[in-house]
Tab-separated table of C-alpha atoms in Angstrom:
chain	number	residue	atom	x	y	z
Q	1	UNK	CA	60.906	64.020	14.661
Q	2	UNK	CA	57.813	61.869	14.653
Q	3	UNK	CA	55.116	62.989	17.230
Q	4	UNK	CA	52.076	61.727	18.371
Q	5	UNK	CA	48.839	63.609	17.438
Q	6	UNK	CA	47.256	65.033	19.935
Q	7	UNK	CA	43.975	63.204	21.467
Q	8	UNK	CA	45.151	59.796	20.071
Q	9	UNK	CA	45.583	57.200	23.175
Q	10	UNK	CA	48.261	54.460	22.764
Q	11	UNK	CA	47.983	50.980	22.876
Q	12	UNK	CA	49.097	49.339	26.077
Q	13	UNK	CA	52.387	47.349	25.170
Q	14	UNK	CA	52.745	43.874	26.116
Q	15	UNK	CA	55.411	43.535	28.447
Q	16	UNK	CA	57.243	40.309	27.892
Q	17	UNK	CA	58.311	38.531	30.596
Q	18	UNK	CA	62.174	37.415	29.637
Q	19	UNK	CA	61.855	33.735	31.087
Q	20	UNK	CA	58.990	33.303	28.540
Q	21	UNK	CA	61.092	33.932	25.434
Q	22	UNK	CA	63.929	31.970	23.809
Q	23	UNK	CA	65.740	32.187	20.315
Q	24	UNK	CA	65.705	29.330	17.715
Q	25	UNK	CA	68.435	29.017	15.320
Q	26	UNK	CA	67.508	31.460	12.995
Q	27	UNK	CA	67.609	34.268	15.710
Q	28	UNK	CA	63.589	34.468	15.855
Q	29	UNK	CA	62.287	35.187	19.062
Q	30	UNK	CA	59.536	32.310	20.017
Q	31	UNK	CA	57.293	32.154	23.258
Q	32	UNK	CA	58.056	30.149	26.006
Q	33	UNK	CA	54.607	28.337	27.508
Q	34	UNK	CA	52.929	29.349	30.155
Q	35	UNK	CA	51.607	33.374	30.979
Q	36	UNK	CA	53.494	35.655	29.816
Q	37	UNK	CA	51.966	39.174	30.618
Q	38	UNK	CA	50.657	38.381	34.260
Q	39	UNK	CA	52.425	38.617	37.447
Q	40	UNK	CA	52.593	35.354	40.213
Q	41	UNK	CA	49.211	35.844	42.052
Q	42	UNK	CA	49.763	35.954	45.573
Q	43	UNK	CA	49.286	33.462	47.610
Q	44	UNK	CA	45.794	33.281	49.433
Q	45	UNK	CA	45.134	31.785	53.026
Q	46	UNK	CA	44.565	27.608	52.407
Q	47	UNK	CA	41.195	27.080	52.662
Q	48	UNK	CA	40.160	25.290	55.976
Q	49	UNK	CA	38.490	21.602	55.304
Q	50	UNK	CA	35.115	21.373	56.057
Q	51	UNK	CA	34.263	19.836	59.148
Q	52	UNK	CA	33.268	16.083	59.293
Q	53	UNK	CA	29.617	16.010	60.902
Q	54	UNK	CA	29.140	14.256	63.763
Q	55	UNK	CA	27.897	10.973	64.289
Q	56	UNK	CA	24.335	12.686	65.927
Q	57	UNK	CA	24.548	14.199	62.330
Q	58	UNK	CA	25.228	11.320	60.312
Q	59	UNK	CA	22.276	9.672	62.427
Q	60	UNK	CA	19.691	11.916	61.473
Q	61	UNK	CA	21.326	11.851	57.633
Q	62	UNK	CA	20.704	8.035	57.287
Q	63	UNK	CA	17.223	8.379	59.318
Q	64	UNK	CA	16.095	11.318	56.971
Q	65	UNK	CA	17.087	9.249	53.896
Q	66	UNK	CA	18.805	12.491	52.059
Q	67	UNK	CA	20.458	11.643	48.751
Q	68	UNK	CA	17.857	8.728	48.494
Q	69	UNK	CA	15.133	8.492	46.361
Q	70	UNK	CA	11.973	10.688	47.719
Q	71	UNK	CA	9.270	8.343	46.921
Q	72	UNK	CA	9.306	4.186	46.830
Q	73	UNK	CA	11.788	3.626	49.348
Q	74	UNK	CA	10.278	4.372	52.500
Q	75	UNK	CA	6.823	3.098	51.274
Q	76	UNK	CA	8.149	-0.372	50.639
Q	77	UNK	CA	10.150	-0.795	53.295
Q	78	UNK	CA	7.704	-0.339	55.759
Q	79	UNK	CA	4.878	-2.348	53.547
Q	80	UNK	CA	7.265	-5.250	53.501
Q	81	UNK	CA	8.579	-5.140	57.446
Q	82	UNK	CA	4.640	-5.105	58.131
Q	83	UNK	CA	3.819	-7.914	55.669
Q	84	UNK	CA	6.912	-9.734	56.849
Q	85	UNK	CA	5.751	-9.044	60.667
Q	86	UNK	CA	2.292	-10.526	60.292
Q	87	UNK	CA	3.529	-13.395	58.271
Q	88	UNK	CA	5.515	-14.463	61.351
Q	89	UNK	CA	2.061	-13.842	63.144
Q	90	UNK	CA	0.107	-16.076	61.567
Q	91	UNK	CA	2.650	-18.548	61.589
Q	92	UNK	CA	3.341	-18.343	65.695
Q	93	UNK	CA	-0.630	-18.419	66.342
Q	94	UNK	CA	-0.567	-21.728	64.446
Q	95	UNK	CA	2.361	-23.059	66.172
Q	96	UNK	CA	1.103	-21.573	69.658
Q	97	UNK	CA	-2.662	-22.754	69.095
Q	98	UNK	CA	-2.479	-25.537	68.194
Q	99	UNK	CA	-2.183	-27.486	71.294
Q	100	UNK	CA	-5.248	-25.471	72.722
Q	101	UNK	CA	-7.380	-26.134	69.089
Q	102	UNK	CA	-6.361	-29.511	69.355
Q	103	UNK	CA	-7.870	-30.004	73.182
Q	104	UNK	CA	-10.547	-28.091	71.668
Q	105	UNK	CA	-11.463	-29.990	68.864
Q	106	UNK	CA	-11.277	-33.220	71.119
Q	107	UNK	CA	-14.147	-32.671	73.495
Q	108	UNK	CA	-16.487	-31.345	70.673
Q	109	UNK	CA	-17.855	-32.776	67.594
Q	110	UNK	CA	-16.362	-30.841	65.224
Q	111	UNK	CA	-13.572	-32.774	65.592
Q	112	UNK	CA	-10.687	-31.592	63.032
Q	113	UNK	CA	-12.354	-28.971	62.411
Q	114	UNK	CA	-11.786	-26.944	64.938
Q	115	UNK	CA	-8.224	-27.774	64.865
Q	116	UNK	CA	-6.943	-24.669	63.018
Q	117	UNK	CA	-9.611	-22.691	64.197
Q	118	UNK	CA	-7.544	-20.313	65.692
Q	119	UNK	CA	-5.178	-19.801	62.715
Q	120	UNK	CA	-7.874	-19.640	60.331
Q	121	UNK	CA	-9.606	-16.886	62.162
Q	122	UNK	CA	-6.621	-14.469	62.220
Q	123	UNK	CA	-5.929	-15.393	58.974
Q	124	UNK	CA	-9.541	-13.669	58.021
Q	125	UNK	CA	-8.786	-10.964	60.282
Q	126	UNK	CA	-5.122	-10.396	58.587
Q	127	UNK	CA	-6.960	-10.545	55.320
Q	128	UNK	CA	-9.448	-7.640	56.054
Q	129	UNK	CA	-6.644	-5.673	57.831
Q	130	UNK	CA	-4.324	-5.695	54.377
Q	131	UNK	CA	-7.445	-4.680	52.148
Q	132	UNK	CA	-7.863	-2.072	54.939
Q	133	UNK	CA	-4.411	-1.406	54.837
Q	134	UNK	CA	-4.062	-0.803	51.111
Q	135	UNK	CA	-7.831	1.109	50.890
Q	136	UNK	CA	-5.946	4.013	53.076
Q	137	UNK	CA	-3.081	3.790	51.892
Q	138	UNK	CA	-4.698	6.045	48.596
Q	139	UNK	CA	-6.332	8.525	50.479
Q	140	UNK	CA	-4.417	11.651	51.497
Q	141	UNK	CA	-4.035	14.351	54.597
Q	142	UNK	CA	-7.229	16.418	53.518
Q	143	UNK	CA	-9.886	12.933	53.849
Q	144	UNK	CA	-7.856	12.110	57.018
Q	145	UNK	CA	-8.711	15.729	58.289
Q	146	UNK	CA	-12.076	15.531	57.104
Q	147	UNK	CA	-13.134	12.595	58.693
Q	148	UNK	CA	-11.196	12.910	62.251
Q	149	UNK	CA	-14.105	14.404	64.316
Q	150	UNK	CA	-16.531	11.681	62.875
Q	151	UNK	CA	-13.732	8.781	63.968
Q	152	UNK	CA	-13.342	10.067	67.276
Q	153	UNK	CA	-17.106	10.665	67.578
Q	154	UNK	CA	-17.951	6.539	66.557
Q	155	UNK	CA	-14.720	5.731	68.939
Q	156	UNK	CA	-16.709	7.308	71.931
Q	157	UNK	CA	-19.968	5.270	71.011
Q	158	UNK	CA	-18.299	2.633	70.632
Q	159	UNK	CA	-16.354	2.531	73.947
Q	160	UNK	CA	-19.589	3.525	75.602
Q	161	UNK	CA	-21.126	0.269	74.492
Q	162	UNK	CA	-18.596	-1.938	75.674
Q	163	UNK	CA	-19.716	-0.504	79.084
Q	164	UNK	CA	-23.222	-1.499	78.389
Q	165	UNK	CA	-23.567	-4.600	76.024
Q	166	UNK	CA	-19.589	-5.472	76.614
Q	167	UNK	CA	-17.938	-8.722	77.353
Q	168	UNK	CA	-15.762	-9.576	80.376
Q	169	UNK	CA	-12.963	-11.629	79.839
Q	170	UNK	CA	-10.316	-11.686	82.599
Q	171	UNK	CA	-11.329	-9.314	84.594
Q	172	UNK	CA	-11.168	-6.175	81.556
Q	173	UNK	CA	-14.508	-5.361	80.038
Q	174	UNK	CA	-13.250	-4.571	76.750
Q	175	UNK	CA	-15.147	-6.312	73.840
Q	176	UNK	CA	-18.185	-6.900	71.905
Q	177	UNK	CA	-19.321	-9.714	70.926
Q	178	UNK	CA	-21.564	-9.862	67.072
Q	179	UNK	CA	-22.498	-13.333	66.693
Q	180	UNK	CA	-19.012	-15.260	66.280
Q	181	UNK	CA	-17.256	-12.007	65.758
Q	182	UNK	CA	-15.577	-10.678	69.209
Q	183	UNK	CA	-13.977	-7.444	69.006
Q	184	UNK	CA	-12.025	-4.569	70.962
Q	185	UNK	CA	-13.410	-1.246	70.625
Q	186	UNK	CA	-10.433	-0.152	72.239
Q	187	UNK	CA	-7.836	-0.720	69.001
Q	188	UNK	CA	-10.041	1.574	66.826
Q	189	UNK	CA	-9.991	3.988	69.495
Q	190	UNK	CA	-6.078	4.249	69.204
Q	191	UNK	CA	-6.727	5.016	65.276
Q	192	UNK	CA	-9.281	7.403	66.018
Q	193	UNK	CA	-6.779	9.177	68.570
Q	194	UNK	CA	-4.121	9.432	66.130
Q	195	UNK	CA	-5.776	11.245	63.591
Q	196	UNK	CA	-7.891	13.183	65.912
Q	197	UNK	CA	-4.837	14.721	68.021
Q	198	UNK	CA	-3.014	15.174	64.526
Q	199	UNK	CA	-6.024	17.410	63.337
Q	200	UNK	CA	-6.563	19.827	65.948
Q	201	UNK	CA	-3.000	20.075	67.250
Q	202	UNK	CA	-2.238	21.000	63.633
Q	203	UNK	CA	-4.683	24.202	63.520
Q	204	UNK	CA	-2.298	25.628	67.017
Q	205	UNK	CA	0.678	27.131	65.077
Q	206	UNK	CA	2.914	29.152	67.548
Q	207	UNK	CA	0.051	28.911	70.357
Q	208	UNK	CA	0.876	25.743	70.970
Q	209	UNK	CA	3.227	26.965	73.265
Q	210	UNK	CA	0.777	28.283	75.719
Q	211	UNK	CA	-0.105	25.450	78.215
Q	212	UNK	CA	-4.003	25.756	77.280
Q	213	UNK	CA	-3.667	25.584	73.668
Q	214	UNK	CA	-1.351	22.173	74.462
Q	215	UNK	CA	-3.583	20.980	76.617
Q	216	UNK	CA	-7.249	21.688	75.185
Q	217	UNK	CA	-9.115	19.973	73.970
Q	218	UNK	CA	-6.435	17.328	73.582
Q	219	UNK	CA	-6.573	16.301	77.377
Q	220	UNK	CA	-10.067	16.034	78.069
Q	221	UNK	CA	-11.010	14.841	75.028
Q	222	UNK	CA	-8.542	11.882	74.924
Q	223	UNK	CA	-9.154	11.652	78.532
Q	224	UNK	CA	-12.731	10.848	77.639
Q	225	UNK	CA	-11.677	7.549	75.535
Q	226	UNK	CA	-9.050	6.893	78.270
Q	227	UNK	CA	-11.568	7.075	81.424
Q	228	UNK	CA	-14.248	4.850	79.051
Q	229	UNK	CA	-11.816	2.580	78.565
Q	230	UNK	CA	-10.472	2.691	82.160
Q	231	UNK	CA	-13.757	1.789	83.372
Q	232	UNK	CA	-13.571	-1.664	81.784
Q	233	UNK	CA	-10.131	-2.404	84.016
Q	234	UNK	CA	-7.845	-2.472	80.942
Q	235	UNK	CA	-4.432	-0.782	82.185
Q	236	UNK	CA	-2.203	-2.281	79.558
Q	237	UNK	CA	-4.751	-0.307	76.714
Q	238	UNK	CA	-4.769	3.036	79.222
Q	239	UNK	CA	-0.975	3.077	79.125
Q	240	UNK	CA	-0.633	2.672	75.362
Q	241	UNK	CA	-3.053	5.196	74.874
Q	242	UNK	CA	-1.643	7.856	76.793
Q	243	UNK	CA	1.617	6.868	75.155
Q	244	UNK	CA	0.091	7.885	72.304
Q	245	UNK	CA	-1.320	11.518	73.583
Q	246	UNK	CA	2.236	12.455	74.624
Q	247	UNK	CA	3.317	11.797	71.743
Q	248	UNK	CA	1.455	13.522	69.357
Q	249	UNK	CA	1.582	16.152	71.536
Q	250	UNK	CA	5.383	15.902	71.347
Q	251	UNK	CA	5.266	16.039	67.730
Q	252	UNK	CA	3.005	19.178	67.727
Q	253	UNK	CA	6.154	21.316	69.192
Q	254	UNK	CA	4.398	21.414	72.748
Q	255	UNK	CA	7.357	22.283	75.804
Q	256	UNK	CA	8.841	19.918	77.028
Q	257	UNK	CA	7.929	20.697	80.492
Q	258	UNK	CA	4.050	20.241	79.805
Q	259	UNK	CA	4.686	16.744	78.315
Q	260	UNK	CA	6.653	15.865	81.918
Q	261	UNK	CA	4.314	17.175	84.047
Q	262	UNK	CA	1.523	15.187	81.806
Q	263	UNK	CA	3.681	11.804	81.762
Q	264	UNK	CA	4.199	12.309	86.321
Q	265	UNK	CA	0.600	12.602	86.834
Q	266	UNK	CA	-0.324	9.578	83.956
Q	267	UNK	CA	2.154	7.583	86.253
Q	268	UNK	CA	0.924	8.498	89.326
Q	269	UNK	CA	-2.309	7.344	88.081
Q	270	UNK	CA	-1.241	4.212	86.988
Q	271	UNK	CA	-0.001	3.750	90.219
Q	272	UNK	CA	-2.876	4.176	91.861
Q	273	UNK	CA	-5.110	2.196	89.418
Q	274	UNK	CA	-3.001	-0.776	90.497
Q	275	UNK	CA	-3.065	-0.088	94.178
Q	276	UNK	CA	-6.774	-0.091	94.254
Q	277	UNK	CA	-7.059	-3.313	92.059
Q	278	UNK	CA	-6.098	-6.697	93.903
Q	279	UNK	CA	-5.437	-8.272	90.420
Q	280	UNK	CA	-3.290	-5.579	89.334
Q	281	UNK	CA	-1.173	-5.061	92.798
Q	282	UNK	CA	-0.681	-9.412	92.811
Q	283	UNK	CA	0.875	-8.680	88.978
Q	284	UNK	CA	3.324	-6.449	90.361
Q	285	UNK	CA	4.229	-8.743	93.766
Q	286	UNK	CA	4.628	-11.599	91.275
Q	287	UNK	CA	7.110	-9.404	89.362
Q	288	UNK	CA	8.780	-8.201	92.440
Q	289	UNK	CA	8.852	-12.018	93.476
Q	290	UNK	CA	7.208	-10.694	96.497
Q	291	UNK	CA	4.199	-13.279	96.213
Q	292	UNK	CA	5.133	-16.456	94.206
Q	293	UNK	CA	2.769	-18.700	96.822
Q	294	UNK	CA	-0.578	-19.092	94.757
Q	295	UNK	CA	1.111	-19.763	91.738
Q	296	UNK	CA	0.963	-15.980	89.856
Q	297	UNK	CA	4.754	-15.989	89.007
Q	298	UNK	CA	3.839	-19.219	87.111
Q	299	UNK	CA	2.959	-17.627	83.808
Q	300	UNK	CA	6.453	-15.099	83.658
Q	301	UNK	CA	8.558	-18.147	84.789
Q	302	UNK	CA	7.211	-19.989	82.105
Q	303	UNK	CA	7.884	-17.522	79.756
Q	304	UNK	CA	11.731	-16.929	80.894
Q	305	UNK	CA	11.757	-21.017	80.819
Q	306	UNK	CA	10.667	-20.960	77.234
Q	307	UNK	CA	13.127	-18.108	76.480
Q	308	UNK	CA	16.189	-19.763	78.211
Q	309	UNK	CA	15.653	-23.369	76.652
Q	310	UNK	CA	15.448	-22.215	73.009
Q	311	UNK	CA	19.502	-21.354	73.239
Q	312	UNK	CA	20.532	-19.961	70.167
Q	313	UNK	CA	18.620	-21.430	67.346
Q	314	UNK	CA	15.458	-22.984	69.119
Q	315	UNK	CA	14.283	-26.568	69.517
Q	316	UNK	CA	12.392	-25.903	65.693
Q	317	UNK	CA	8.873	-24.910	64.624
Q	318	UNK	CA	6.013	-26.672	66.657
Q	319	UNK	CA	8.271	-27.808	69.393
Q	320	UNK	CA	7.801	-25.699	72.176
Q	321	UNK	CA	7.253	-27.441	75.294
Q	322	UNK	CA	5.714	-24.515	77.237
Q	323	UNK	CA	2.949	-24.215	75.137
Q	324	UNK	CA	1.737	-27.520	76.404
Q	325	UNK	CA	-0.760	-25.171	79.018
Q	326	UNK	CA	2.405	-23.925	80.903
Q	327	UNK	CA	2.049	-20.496	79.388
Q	328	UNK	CA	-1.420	-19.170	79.627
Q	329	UNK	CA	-1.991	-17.219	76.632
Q	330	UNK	CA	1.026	-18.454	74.435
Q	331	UNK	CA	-0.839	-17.193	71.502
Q	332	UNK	CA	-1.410	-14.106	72.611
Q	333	UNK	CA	0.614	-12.145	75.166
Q	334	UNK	CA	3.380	-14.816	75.491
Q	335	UNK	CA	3.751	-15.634	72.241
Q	336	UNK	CA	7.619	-13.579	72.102
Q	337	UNK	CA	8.532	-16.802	74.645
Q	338	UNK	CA	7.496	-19.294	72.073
Q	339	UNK	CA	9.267	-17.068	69.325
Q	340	UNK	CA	12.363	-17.738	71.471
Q	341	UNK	CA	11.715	-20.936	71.893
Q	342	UNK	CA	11.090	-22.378	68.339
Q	343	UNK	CA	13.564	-20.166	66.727
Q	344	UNK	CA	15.869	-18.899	69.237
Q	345	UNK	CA	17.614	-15.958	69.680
Q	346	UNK	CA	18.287	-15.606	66.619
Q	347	UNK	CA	14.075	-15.513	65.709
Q	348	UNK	CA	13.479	-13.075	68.513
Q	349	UNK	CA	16.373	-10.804	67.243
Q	350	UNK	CA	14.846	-10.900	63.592
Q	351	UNK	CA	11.701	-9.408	65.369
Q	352	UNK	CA	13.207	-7.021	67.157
Q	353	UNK	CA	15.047	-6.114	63.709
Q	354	UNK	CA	11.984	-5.939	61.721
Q	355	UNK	CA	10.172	-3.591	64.672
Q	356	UNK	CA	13.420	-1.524	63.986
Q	357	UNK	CA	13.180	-1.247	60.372
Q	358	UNK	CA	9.872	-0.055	60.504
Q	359	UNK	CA	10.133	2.448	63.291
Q	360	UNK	CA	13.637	3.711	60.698
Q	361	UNK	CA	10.990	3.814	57.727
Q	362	UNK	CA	8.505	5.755	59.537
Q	363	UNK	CA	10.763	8.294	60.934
Q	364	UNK	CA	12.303	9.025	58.001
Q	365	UNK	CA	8.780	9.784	56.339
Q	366	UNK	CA	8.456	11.823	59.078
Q	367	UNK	CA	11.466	13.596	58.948
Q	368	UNK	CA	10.818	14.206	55.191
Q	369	UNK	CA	7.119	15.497	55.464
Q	370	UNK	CA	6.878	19.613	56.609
Q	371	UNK	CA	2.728	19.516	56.785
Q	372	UNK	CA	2.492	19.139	61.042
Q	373	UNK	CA	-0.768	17.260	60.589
Q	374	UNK	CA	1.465	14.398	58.736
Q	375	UNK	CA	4.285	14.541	61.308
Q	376	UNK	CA	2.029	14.396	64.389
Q	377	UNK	CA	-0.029	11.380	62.967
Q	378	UNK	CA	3.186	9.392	61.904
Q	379	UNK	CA	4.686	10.270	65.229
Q	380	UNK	CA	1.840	8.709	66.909
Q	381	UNK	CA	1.434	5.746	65.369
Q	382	UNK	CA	5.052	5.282	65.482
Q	383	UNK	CA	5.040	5.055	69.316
Q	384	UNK	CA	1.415	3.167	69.533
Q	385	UNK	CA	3.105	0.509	67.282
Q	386	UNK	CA	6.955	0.377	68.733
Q	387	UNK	CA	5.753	1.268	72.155
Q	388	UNK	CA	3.488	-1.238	72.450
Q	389	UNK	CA	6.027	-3.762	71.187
Q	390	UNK	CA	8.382	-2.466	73.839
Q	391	UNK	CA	5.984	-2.921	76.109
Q	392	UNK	CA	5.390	-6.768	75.837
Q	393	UNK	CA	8.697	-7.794	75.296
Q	394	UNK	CA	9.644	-6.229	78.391
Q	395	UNK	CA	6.953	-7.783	80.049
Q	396	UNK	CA	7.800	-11.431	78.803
Q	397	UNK	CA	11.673	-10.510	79.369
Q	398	UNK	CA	10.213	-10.233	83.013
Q	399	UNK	CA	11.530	-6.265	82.964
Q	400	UNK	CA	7.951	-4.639	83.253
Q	401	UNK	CA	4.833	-6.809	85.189
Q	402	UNK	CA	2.500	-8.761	83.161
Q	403	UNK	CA	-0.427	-6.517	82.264
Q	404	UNK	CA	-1.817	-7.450	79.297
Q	405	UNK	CA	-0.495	-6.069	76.371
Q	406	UNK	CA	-0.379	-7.795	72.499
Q	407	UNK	CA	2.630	-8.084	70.545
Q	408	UNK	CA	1.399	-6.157	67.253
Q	409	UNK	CA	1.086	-8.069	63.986
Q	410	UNK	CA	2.275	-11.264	65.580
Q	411	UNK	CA	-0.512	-11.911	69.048
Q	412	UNK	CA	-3.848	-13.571	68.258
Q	413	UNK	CA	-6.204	-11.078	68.200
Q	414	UNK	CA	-8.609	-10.026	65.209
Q	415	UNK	CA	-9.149	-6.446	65.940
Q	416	UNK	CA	-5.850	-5.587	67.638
Q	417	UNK	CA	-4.394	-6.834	63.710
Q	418	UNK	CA	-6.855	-5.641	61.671
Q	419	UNK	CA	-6.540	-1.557	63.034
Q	420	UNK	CA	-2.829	-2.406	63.805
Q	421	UNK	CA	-2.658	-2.687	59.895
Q	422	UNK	CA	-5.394	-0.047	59.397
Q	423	UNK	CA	-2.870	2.436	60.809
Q	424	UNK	CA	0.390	1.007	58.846
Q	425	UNK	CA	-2.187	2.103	56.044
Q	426	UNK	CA	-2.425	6.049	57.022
Q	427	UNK	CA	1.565	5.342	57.350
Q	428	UNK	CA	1.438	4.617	53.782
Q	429	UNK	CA	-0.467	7.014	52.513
Q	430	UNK	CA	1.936	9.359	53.715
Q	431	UNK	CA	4.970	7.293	52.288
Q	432	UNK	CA	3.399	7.569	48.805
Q	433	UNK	CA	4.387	10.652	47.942
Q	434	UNK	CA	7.022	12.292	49.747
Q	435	UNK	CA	8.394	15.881	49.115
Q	436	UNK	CA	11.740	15.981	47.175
Q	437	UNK	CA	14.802	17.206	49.544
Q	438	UNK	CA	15.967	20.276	48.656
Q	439	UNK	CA	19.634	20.214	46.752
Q	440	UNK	CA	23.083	20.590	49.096
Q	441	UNK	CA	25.069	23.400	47.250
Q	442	UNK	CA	28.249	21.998	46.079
């Protein structure tokens, strides 16, 4: 009898499954494929498919640019929607101008001269605002924070002497005038406010939920720049600059409930700023069509005139007819109506699109930055620049009252381009290097 010696451990035999052999001819035994020594796992729950995201989801995706590259895109989209923007510009204040710089040039002895006079000074203006544009484009968050108390300190002298030494034109007291140079303290005063809110609402944290760390010194210290600029009758600048408190305050995580009870009372001021002002409260009859007698629904019925006889493609470059001194301004304020005009509906929705890429851009570089200072001072720029353009075409599409407001890149206006570009710069700078999204699992 064999036996096993004690101690010794046997080696597990392999247990052949019978559907996994066969016999050849010769009687050998051969392996079937497959496993031969395992049993059938069981069978485990199907897993459940992921859930598609929702379109909200999908929204955000596309405006946070994830999967995309982290740097390049977002800087040259919005270079090249702002390039493209003040291209138009210079092209409309030609078009627009050109009847007035002709009448001009006629009764002074310049003669041709003066023709392009217009055009030639915003092209000088658009030249200084791209050099401006690229020069800030290579700084970065740390000179931005650095120099924010000394731009809001040089905004507040600056707005102070408009009051003294400033020029009236229209009833708002809102430029200087250096020699041939006129300009509007007021559009480096939205810059200053920008950075400014960005760097002290940035040093709040958590506190910024506590209605006085919201509120100061953010309120009274824009409120200073707002009252200055208040003083020289300029509602259409007040309302764009309080746009552009609420929303860097919105973009510094304060409640919601401050930013409404801040927005109520900025209306109710508005309201009364109007109320008190004979100019202002005629605006608003005209656009109720309350008080059409003494000819102030002339300029906005011009506008819709211009708007409505363009059709679909326009009447083509240089032939607007309302320019001819039906629309006061068409250079400036009214110069969406001549857009629609000359190029139709199909130039004012190329506008609007390029407005839209550029607000996409700048969220996106938004979205992608974690640094608050960043996100508040894209955040308010964003709404200065797309608020302000909401603003006037609502005003020419006769859905707000005419108050004064310039279509950004494209309305004459030297300073309103030049800082208008100055703060597509800071935008920029931002774009330039963006942090790399952090990898989905698969």
């Amino acid at each position: 009898m064999v036996t096993t010696p004690t101690g010794s451990k046997r080696k597990p035999v392999l247990r052949r499954n019978p559907a996994a052999t066969a016999t050849n001819g010769t009687g050998a035994v051969t392996a079937k494929t497959g496993p031969a020594t395992e049993k059938p796992a069981r069978k485990t729950a199907a897993a459940k498919p992921a859930k598609p995201p929702s379109l909200i989801e999908r929204f955000l995706v596309f405006l946070e640019g994830s999967g995309r590259s982290a740097t390049g895109s977002s800087y040259y989209t919005i270079l090249g929607a702002t390039l493209a923007l003040t291209a138009i510009g210079l092209m409309m204040v030609l078009s627009a101008s050109s009847v007035e710089s002709i009448a001009a040039a006629a009764g002074s002895d310049a003669g041709a001269a003066t023709t392009f006079d217009l055009f030639l000074k915003q092209s000088m203006f658009a030249a200084a605002g791209v050099v401006a544009m690229l020069g800030l484009s290579r700084l970065g968050p740390p000179h931005y924070r650095f120099l924010s108390w000394f731009l809001y300190g040089v905004a507040v002298i600056l707005l102070i002497l408009v009051l003294v030494i400033g020029k009236e034109v229209n009833g708002n007291k809102n430029w200087i005038e250096i020699g041939p140079i006129t300009g509007q303290p007021s559009e480096a005063a939205k810059l200053a406010m920008a950075i400014w809110f960005a760097a002290v609402l940035s040093r709040k944290g958590r506190l910024i939920n506590e209605w006085k760390h919201a509120l100061i010194p953010v309120v009274p210290g824009g409120g200073i720049l707002i009252v200055l600029v208040m003083l020289g009758s300029d509602l259409g600048t007040v309302i764009v600059m309080g746009m552009i408190m609420v929303a860097a305050l919105f973009f510094a995580g304060a409640p919601l409930r401050f930013l409404g009870v801040l927005a109520a009372g900025a209306a109710v001021g508005a309201v009364l700023m109007s109320l008190v002002s004979s100019n202002r409260s005629s605006r608003i009859s005209a656009w109720l069509q309350l008080d059409c007698s003494t000819g102030l629904c002339d300029q906005a019925n011009a506008g819709m005139y211009a708007l409505a006889s363009g059709g679909w493609l326009g009447v083509g470059i240089g032939q607007s007819r309302q320019k001819w001194n039906w629309i006061p301004e068409a250079h400036n304020d009214f110069i969406f109506a001549i857009i629609g005009e000359e190029f139709g509906l199909l130039g004012t929705l190329v506008v609007v699109s390029l407005f839209a890429v550029l607000a996409i851009a700048t969220v996106r570089v938004t979205m992608r930055h974690t640094d608050p200072f960043i996100r508040i001072v894209c955040g308010a720029i964003l709404v200065w620049i797309i608020g302000q353009a909401f603003v006037n075409i609502a005003m020419v599409t006769g859905l707000l009252p005419v108050i004064g407001v310039p279509l950004p890149f494209i309305s004459y206006g030297g300073s309103s381009l030049t800082f208008t570009l100055a703060a597509v710069g800071v935008l920029l700078s931002f774009a330039r290097k963006i942090p790399e999204s952090e990898p989905t699992a698969p």
